[in-house]
PDB file of C-alpha atoms in Angstrom:
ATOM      1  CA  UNK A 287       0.000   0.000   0.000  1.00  0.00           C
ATOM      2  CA  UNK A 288       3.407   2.553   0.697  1.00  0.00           C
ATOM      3  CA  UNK A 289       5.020   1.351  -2.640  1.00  0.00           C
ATOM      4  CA  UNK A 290       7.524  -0.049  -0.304  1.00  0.00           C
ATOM      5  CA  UNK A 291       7.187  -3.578  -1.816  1.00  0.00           C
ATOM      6  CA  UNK A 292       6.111  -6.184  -3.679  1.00  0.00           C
ATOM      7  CA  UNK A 293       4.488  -9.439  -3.132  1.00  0.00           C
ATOM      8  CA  UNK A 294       6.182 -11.073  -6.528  1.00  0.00           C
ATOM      9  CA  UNK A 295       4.944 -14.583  -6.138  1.00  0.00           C
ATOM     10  CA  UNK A 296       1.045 -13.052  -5.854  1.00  0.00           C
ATOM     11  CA  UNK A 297       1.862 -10.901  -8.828  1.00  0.00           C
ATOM     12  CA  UNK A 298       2.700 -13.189 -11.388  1.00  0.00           C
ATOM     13  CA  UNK A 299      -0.066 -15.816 -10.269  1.00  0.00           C
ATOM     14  CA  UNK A 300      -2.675 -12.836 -10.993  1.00  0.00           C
ATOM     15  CA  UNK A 301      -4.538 -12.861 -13.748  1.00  0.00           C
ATOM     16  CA  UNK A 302      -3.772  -8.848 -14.123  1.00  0.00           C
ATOM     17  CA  UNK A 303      -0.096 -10.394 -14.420  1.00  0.00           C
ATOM     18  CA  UNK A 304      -1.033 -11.805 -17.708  1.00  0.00           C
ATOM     19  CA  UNK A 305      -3.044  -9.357 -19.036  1.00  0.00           C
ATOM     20  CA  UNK A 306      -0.216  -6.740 -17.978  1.00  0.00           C
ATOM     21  CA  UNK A 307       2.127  -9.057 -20.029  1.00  0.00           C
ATOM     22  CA  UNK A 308      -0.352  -9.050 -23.071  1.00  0.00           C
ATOM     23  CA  UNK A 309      -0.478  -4.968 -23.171  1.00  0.00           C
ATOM     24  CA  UNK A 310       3.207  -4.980 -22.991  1.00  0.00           C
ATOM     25  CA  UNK A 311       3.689  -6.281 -26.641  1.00  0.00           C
ATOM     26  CA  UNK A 312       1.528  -2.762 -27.428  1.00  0.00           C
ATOM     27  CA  UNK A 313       5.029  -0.555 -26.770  1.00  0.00           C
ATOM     28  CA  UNK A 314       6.052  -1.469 -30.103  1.00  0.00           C
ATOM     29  CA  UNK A 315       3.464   0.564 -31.886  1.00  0.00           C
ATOM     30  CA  UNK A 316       5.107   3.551 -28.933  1.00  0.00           C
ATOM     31  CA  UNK A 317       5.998   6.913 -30.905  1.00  0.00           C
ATOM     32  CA  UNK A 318       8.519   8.257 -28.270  1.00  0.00           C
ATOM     33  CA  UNK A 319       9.344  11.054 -30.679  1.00  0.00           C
ATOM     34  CA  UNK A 320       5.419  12.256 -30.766  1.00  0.00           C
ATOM     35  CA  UNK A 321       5.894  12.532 -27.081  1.00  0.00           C
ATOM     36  CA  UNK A 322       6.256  16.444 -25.390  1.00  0.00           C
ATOM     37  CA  UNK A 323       9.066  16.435 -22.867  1.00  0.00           C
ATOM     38  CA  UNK A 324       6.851  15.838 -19.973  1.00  0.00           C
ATOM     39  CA  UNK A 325       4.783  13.265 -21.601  1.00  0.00           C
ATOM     40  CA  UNK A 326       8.091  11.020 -22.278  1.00  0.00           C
ATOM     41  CA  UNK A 327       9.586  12.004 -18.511  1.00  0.00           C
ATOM     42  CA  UNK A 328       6.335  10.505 -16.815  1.00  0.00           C
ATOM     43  CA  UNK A 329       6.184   7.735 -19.343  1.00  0.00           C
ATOM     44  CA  UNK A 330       9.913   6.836 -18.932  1.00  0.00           C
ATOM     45  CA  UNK A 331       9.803   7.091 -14.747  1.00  0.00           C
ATOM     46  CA  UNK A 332       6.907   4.678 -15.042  1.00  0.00           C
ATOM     47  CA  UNK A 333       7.660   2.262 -17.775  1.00  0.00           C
ATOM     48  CA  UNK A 334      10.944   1.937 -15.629  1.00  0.00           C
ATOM     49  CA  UNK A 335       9.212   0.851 -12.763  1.00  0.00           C
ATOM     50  CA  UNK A 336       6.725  -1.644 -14.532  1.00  0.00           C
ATOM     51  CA  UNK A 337       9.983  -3.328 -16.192  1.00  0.00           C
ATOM     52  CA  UNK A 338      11.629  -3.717 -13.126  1.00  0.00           C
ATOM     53  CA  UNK A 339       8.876  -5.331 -11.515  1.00  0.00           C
ATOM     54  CA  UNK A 340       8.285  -7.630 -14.258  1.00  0.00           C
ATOM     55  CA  UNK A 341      11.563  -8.642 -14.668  1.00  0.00           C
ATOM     56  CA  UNK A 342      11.351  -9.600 -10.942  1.00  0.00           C
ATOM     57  CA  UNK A 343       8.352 -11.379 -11.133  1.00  0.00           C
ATOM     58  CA  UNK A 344      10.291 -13.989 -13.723  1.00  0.00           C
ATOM     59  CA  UNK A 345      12.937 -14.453 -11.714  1.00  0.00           C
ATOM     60  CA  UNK A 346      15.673 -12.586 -13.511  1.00  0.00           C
ATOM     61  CA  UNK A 347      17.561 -11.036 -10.520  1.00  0.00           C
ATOM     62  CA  UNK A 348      18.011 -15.250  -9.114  1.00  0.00           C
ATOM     63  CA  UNK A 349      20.135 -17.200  -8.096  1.00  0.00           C
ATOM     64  CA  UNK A 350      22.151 -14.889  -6.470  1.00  0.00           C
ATOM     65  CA  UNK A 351      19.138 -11.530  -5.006  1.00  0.00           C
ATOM     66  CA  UNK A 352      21.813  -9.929  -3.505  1.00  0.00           C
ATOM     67  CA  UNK A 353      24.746  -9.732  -5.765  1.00  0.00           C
ATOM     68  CA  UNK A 354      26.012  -7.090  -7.607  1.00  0.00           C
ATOM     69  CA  UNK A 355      27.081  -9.177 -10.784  1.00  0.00           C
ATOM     70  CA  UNK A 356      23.077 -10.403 -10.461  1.00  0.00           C
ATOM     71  CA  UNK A 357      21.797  -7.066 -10.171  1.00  0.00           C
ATOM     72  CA  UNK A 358      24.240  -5.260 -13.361  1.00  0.00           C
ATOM     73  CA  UNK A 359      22.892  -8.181 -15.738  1.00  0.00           C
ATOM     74  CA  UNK A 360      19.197  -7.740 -13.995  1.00  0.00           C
ATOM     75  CA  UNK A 361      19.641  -3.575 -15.215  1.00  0.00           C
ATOM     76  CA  UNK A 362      21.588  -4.736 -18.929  1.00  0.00           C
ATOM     77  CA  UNK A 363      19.244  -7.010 -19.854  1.00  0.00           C
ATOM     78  CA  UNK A 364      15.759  -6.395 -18.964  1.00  0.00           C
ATOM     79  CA  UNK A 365      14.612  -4.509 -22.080  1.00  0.00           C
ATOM     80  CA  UNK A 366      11.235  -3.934 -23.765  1.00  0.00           C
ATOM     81  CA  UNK A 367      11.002  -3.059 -27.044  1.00  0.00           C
ATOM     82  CA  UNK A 368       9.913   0.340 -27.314  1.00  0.00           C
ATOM     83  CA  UNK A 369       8.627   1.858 -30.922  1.00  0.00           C
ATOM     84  CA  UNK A 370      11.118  -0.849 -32.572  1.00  0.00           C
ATOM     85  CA  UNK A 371      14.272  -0.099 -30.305  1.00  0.00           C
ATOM     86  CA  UNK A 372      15.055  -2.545 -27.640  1.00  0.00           C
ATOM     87  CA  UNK A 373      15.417  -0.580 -24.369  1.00  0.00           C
ATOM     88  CA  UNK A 374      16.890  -1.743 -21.441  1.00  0.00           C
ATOM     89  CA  UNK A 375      16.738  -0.269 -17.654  1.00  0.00           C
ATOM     90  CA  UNK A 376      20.204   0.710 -18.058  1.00  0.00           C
ATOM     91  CA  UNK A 377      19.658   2.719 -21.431  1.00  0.00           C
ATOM     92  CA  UNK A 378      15.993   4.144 -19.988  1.00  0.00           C
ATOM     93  CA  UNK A 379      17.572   5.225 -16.654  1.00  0.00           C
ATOM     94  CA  UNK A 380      20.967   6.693 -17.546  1.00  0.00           C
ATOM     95  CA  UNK A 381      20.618   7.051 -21.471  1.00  0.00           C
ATOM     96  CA  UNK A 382      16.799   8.391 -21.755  1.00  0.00           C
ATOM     97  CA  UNK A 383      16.272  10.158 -18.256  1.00  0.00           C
ATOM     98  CA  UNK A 384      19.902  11.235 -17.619  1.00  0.00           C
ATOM     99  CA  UNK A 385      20.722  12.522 -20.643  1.00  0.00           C
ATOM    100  CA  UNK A 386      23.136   9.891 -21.667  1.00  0.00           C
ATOM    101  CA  UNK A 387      24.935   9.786 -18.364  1.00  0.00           C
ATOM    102  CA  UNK A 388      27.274   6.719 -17.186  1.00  0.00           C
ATOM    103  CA  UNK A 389      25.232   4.367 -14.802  1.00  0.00           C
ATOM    104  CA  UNK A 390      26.898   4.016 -11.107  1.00  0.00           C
ATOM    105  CA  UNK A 391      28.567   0.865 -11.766  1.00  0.00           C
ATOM    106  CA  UNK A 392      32.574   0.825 -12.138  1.00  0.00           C
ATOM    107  CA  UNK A 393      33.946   1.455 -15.785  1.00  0.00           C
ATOM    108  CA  UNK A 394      30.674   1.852 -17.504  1.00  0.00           C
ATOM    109  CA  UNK A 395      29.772   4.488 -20.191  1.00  0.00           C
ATOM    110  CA  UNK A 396      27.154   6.542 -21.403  1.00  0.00           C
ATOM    111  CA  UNK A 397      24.473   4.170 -23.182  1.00  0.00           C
ATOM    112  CA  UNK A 398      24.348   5.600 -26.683  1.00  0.00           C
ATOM    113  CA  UNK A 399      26.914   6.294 -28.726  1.00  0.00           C
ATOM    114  CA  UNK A 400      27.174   9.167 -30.964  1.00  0.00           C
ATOM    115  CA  UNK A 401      25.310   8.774 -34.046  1.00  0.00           C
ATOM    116  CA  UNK A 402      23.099   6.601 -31.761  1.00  0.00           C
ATOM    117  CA  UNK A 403      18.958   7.413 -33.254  1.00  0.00           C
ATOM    118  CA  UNK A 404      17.979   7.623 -29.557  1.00  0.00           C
ATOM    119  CA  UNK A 405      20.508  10.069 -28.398  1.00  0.00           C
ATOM    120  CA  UNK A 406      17.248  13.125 -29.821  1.00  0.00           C
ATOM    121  CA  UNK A 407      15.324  11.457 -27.777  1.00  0.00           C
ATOM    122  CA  UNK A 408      17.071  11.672 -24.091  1.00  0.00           C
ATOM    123  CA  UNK A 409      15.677  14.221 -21.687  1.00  0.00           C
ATOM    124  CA  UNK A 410      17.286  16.757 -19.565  1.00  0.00           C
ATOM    125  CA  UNK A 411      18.645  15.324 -16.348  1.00  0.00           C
ATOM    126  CA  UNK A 412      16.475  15.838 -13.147  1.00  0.00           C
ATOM    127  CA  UNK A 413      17.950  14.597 -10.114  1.00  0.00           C
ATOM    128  CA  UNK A 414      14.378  14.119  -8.753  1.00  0.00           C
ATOM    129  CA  UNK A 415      14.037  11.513 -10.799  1.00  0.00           C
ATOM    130  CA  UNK A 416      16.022   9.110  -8.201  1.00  0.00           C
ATOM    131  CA  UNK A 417      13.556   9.444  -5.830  1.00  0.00           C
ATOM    132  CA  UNK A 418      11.089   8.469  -8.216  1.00  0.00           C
ATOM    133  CA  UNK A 419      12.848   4.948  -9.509  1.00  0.00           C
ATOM    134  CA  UNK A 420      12.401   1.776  -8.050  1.00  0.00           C
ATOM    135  CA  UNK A 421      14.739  -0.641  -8.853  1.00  0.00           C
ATOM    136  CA  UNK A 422      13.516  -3.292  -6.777  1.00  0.00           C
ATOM    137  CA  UNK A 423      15.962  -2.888  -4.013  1.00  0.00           C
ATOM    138  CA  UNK A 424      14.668  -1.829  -0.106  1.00  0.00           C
ATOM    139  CA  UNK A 425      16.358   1.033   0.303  1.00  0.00           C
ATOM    140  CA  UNK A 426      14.500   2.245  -2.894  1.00  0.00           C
ATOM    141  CA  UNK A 427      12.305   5.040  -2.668  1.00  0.00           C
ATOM    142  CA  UNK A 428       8.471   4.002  -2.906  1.00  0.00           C
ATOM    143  CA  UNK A 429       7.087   2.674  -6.141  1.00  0.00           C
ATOM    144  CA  UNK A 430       4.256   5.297  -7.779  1.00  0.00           C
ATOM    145  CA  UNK A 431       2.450   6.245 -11.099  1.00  0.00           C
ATOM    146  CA  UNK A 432       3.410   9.460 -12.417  1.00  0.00           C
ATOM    147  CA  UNK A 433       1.844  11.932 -14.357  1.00  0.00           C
ATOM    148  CA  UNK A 434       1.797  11.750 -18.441  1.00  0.00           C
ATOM    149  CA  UNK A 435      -1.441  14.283 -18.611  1.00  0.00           C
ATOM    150  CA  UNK A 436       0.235  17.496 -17.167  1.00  0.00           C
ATOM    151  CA  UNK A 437       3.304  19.153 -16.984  1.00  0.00           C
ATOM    152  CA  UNK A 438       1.976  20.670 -13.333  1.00  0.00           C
ATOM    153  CA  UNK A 439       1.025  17.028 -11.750  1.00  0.00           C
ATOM    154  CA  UNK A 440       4.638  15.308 -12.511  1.00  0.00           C
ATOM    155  CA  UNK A 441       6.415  18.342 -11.533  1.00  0.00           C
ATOM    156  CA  UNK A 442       4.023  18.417  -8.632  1.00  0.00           C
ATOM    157  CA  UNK A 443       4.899  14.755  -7.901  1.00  0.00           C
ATOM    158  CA  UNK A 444       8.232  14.651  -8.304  1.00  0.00           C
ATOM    159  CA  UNK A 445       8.178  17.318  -5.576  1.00  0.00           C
ATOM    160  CA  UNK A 446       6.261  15.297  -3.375  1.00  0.00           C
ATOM    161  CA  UNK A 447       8.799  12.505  -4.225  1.00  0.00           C
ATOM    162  CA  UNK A 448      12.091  14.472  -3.372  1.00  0.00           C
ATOM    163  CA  UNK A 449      10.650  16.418  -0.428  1.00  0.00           C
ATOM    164  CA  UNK A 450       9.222  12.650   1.280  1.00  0.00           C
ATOM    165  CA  UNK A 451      12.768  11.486   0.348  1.00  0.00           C
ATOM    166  CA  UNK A 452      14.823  14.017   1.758  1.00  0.00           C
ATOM    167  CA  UNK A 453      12.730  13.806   4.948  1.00  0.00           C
ATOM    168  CA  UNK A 454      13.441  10.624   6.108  1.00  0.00           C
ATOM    169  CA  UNK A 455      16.687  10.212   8.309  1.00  0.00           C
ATOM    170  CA  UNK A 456      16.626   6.621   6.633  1.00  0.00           C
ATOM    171  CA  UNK A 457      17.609   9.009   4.232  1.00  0.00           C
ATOM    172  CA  UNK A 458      19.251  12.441   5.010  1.00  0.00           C
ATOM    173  CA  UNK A 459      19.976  12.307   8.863  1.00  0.00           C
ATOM    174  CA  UNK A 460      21.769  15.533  10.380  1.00  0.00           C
ATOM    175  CA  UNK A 461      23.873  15.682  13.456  1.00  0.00           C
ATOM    176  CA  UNK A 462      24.656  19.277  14.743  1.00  0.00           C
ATOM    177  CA  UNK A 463      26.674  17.830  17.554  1.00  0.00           C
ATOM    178  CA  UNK A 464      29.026  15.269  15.759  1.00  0.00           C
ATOM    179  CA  UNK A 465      28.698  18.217  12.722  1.00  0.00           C
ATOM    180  CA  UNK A 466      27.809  15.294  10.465  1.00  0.00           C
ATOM    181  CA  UNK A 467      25.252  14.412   7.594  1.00  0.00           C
ATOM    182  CA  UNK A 468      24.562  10.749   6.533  1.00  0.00           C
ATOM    183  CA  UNK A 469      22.590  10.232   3.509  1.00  0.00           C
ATOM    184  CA  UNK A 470      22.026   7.473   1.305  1.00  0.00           C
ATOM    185  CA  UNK A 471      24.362   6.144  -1.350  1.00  0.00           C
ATOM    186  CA  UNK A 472      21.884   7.576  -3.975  1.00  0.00           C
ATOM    187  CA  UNK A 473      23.847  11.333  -3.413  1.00  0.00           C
ATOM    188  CA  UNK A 474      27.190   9.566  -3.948  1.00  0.00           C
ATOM    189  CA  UNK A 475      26.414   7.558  -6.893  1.00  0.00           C
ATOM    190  CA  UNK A 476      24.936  10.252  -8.854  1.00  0.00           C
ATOM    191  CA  UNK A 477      26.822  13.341  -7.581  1.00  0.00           C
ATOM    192  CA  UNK A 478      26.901  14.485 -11.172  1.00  0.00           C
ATOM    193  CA  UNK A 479      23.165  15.101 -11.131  1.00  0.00           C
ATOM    194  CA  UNK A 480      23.182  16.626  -7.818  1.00  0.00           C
ATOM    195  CA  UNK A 481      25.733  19.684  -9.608  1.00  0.00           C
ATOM    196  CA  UNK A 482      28.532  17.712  -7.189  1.00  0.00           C
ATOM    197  CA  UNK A 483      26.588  19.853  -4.298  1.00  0.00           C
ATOM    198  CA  UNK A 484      24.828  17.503  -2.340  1.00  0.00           C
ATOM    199  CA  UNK A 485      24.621  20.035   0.591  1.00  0.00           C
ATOM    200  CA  UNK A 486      23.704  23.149  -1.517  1.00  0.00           C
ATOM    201  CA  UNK A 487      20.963  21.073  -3.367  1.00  0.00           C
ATOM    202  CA  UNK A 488      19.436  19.244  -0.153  1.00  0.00           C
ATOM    203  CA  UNK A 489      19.181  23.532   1.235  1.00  0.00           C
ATOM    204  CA  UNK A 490      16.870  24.437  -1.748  1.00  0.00           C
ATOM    205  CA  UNK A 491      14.565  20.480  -1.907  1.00  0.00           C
ATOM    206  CA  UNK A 492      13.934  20.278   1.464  1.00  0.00           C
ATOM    207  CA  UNK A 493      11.071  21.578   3.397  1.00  0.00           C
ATOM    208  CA  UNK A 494      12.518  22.890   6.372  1.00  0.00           C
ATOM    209  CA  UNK A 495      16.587  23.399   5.678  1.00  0.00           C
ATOM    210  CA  UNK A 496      16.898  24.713   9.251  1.00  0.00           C
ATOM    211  CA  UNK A 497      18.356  21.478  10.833  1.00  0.00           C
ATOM    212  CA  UNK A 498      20.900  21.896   7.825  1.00  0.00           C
ATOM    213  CA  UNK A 499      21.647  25.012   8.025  1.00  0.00           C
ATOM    214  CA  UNK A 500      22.291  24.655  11.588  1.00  0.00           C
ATOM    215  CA  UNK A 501      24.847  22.409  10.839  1.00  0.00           C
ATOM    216  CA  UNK A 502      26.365  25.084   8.832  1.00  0.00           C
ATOM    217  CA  UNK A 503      26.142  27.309  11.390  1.00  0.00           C
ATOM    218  CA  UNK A 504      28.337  24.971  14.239  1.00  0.00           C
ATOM    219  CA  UNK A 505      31.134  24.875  11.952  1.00  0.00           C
ATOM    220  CA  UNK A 506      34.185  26.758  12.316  1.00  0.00           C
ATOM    221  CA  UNK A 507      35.246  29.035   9.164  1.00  0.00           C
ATOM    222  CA  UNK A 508      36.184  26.874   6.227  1.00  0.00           C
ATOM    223  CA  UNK A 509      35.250  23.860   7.882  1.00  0.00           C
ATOM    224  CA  UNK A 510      32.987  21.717   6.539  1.00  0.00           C
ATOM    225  CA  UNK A 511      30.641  18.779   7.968  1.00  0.00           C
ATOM    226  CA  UNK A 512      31.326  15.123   7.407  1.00  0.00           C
ATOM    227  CA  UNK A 513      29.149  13.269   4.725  1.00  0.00           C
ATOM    228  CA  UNK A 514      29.171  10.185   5.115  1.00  0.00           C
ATOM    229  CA  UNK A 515      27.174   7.681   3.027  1.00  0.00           C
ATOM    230  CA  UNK A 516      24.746   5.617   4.273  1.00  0.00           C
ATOM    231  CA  UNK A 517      25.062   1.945   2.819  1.00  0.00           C
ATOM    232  CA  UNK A 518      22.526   0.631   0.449  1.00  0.00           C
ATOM    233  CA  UNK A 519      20.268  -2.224   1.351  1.00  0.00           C
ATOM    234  CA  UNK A 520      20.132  -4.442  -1.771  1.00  0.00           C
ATOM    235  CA  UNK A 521      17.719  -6.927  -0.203  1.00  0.00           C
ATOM    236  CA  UNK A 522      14.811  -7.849  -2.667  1.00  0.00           C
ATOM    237  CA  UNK A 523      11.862  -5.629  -1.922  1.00  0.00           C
ATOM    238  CA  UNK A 524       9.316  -8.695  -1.328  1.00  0.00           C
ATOM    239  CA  UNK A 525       6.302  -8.703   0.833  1.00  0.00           C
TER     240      UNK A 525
END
């Protein structure tokens, strides 16, 4: 009901399951190029999501649920074939939502190539959009639908996303005494989209920066607080 997680083995035995799977084969006929910007941001955020969940629900993050080398292939090869082009996670997250970005994972590189007939169609990078993804992990943020009617509801919900996010010392937790800030690995993986700021940007998302800013305030002239990352919990999201 939070978005937290998913029962997988109820899922697939649904008969929604199959009808999901049915509509699925429909992406093909998908004009991404007809799409306004906002359209093909909300469309991307949630085809994302749906992927990743179905790709769970057939198994393809086993043997091994908590390995990394299980969880690169899971994000390289899950694909659906979108308006002829096979897309994977990897090329929707960090090639279509980035902007042609490198994922997280050691020596990777940007998706497309250049001269690559997707490149037109990647949108400009919104770090919001991380608290929007679920990639089937538990330290994820919650799974949701987002908006593909109006610009105003997905900018409104990715808000909403960022701003429950930020909130939770799961998440962001501040420590005036020990002048420290621990956030989640999400800031350190993609520092790039948070304009290698993570303090500055957390001041202007977050509904009450006080607590941050008196952080600031305890420091000493040119000192600055330790970040420290919190680790990741990789543990299948399953109910």
């Amino acid at each position: 009901e939070n978005g937290m997680g998913v029962d997988y083995a109820s899922l697939r035995a649904s008969d929604e399951y199959q009808d999901y799977i049915a509509l699925t084969q429909k992406l093909q006929s998908i004009d991404l190029k007809s799409l306004k910007k906002y359209e093909l941001k909300g469309f991307l955020i949630n085809i994302y999501n749906c992927l990743c969940i179905h790709a769970l629900a057939e198994g393809l993050l086993s043997p091994f649920p908590g390995g990394t080398l299980s969880r690169l292939r899971l994000y390289a090869k899950a694909s659906y074939i979108i308006g002829g082009v096979v897309f994977s996670l990897n090329d929707i997250e960090n090639g279509l939502l980035r902007n042609n970005k490198v994922s997280a994972a050691p020596w990777s590189r940007p998706p497309f190539q250049p001269g690559d007939p997707s490149l037109p169609l990647c949108v400009e990078c919104d770090a919001r959009i991380h608290f929007a993804l679920n990639c089937g992990a538990k330290s994820c943020p919650p799974i949701a639908v987002y908006s593909v009617e109006s610009s105003e509801e997905l900018e409104r919900q990715l808000d909403i996303a960022t701003l429950s996010f930020v909130s939770s010392p799961q998440n962001v937790k501040i420590d005036v005494s020990r002048k420290t800030l621990e956030i989640s690995q999400l800031f350190e993986w993609y520092a790039d989209d948070f304009d290698n700021d993570v303090v500055g940007w957390l001041k202007d998302h977050m509904e009450d920066p006080e607590p941050l800013n008196g952080l600031l305030r305890s420091l000493a002239e040119g000192e600055k607080p330790e970040v420290r990352s919190v680790p990741y919990d990789w543990s299948l999201n399953s109910m």
